Amino acid sequence: MALGMDSETYAKLRADIRADLREEIMAEVRQQLIPMVRALVQEVMDSVKSTGNEGENSLNMDINSSDLVN
């Protein structure tokens, strides 16, 4: 524990740092993983469409970022 800092202040500081790190990590995940997942889903959908299932089993969807974010 840092000098001159009581345990309550120290605990709050640790909690604040953890919250900040969590926010940064989630922002990085959204920036990098969501586009990769979107591209993978689109590739799978294109593959399913190209198998010749033109009838009731065909998928007609557009992948939007809002579909993948809370």
PDB file of C-alpha atoms in Angstrom:
ATOM      1  CA  MET A   1       0.000   0.000   0.000  1.00  0.00           C
ATOM      2  CA  ALA A   2       1.260   3.482  -0.808  1.00  0.00           C
ATOM      3  CA  LEU A   3       2.442   5.695   2.025  1.00  0.00           C
ATOM      4  CA  GLY A   4      -0.150   8.059   3.405  1.00  0.00           C
ATOM      5  CA  MET A   5      -3.079   6.197   1.845  1.00  0.00           C
ATOM      6  CA  ASP A   6      -5.632   4.410   4.016  1.00  0.00           C
ATOM      7  CA  SER A   7      -7.037   1.041   2.989  1.00  0.00           C
ATOM      8  CA  GLU A   8     -10.389   2.474   1.862  1.00  0.00           C
ATOM      9  CA  THR A   9      -8.732   5.002  -0.454  1.00  0.00           C
ATOM     10  CA  TYR A  10      -6.393   2.316  -1.759  1.00  0.00           C
ATOM     11  CA  ALA A  11      -9.312  -0.060  -2.454  1.00  0.00           C
ATOM     12  CA  LYS A  12     -11.198   2.679  -4.316  1.00  0.00           C
ATOM     13  CA  LEU A  13      -8.125   3.524  -6.388  1.00  0.00           C
ATOM     14  CA  ARG A  14      -7.669  -0.154  -7.314  1.00  0.00           C
ATOM     15  CA  ALA A  15     -11.360  -0.443  -8.259  1.00  0.00           C
ATOM     16  CA  ASP A  16     -11.138   2.687 -10.416  1.00  0.00           C
ATOM     17  CA  ILE A  17      -8.024   1.402 -12.185  1.00  0.00           C
ATOM     18  CA  ARG A  18      -9.662  -1.970 -12.825  1.00  0.00           C
ATOM     19  CA  ALA A  19     -12.787  -0.296 -14.221  1.00  0.00           C
ATOM     20  CA  ASP A  20     -10.671   1.866 -16.530  1.00  0.00           C
ATOM     21  CA  LEU A  21      -8.717  -1.156 -17.761  1.00  0.00           C
ATOM     22  CA  ARG A  22     -11.926  -3.102 -18.326  1.00  0.00           C
ATOM     23  CA  GLU A  23     -13.326  -0.239 -20.428  1.00  0.00           C
ATOM     24  CA  GLU A  24     -10.128  -0.037 -22.487  1.00  0.00           C
ATOM     25  CA  ILE A  25     -10.070  -3.788 -23.070  1.00  0.00           C
ATOM     26  CA  MET A  26     -13.721  -3.868 -24.136  1.00  0.00           C
ATOM     27  CA  ALA A  27     -13.162  -0.958 -26.533  1.00  0.00           C
ATOM     28  CA  GLU A  28     -10.250  -2.862 -28.073  1.00  0.00           C
ATOM     29  CA  VAL A  29     -12.381  -6.011 -28.360  1.00  0.00           C
ATOM     30  CA  ARG A  30     -15.152  -4.082 -30.092  1.00  0.00           C
ATOM     31  CA  GLN A  31     -12.686  -2.440 -32.464  1.00  0.00           C
ATOM     32  CA  GLN A  32     -10.858  -5.620 -33.469  1.00  0.00           C
ATOM     33  CA  LEU A  33     -13.028  -8.676 -32.859  1.00  0.00           C
ATOM     34  CA  ILE A  34     -16.447  -7.473 -33.988  1.00  0.00           C
ATOM     35  CA  PRO A  35     -15.297  -6.754 -37.575  1.00  0.00           C
ATOM     36  CA  MET A  36     -13.582 -10.162 -37.706  1.00  0.00           C
ATOM     37  CA  VAL A  37     -16.689 -11.941 -36.422  1.00  0.00           C
ATOM     38  CA  ARG A  38     -18.886  -9.979 -38.836  1.00  0.00           C
ATOM     39  CA  ALA A  39     -16.655 -11.010 -41.765  1.00  0.00           C
ATOM     40  CA  LEU A  40     -16.669 -14.643 -40.644  1.00  0.00           C
ATOM     41  CA  VAL A  41     -20.464 -14.705 -40.319  1.00  0.00           C
ATOM     42  CA  GLN A  42     -20.809 -13.111 -43.752  1.00  0.00           C
ATOM     43  CA  GLU A  43     -18.433 -15.698 -45.229  1.00  0.00           C
ATOM     44  CA  VAL A  44     -20.458 -18.545 -43.718  1.00  0.00           C
ATOM     45  CA  MET A  45     -23.710 -17.027 -44.963  1.00  0.00           C
ATOM     46  CA  ASP A  46     -22.261 -16.619 -48.460  1.00  0.00           C
ATOM     47  CA  SER A  47     -21.108 -20.225 -48.364  1.00  0.00           C
ATOM     48  CA  VAL A  48     -24.568 -21.414 -47.321  1.00  0.00           C
ATOM     49  CA  LYS A  49     -26.167 -19.371 -50.098  1.00  0.00           C
ATOM     50  CA  SER A  50     -23.774 -20.801 -52.682  1.00  0.00           C
ATOM     51  CA  THR A  51     -24.691 -24.407 -51.842  1.00  0.00           C
ATOM     52  CA  GLY A  52     -27.835 -24.051 -53.910  1.00  0.00           C
ATOM     53  CA  ASN A  53     -30.397 -23.836 -51.137  1.00  0.00           C
ATOM     54  CA  GLU A  54     -32.546 -21.324 -52.982  1.00  0.00           C
ATOM     55  CA  GLY A  55     -35.830 -22.275 -51.311  1.00  0.00           C
ATOM     56  CA  GLU A  56     -37.132 -21.822 -47.823  1.00  0.00           C
ATOM     57  CA  ASN A  57     -33.768 -22.690 -46.254  1.00  0.00           C
ATOM     58  CA  SER A  58     -31.858 -19.769 -47.802  1.00  0.00           C
ATOM     59  CA  LEU A  59     -30.596 -17.018 -45.532  1.00  0.00           C
ATOM     60  CA  ASN A  60     -31.307 -13.424 -46.449  1.00  0.00           C
ATOM     61  CA  MET A  61     -29.631 -11.298 -43.798  1.00  0.00           C
ATOM     62  CA  ASP A  62     -27.383  -8.306 -43.680  1.00  0.00           C
ATOM     63  CA  ILE A  63     -24.883  -8.140 -40.853  1.00  0.00           C
ATOM     64  CA  ASN A  64     -24.841  -4.747 -39.165  1.00  0.00           C
ATOM     65  CA  SER A  65     -22.649  -3.667 -36.290  1.00  0.00           C
ATOM     66  CA  SER A  66     -25.785  -3.061 -34.228  1.00  0.00           C
ATOM     67  CA  ASP A  67     -26.591  -6.781 -34.506  1.00  0.00           C
ATOM     68  CA  LEU A  68     -23.351  -7.648 -32.702  1.00  0.00           C
ATOM     69  CA  VAL A  69     -23.244  -4.979 -30.013  1.00  0.00           C
ATOM     70  CA  ASN A  70     -25.355  -4.929 -26.858  1.00  0.00           C
TER      71      ASN A  70
END
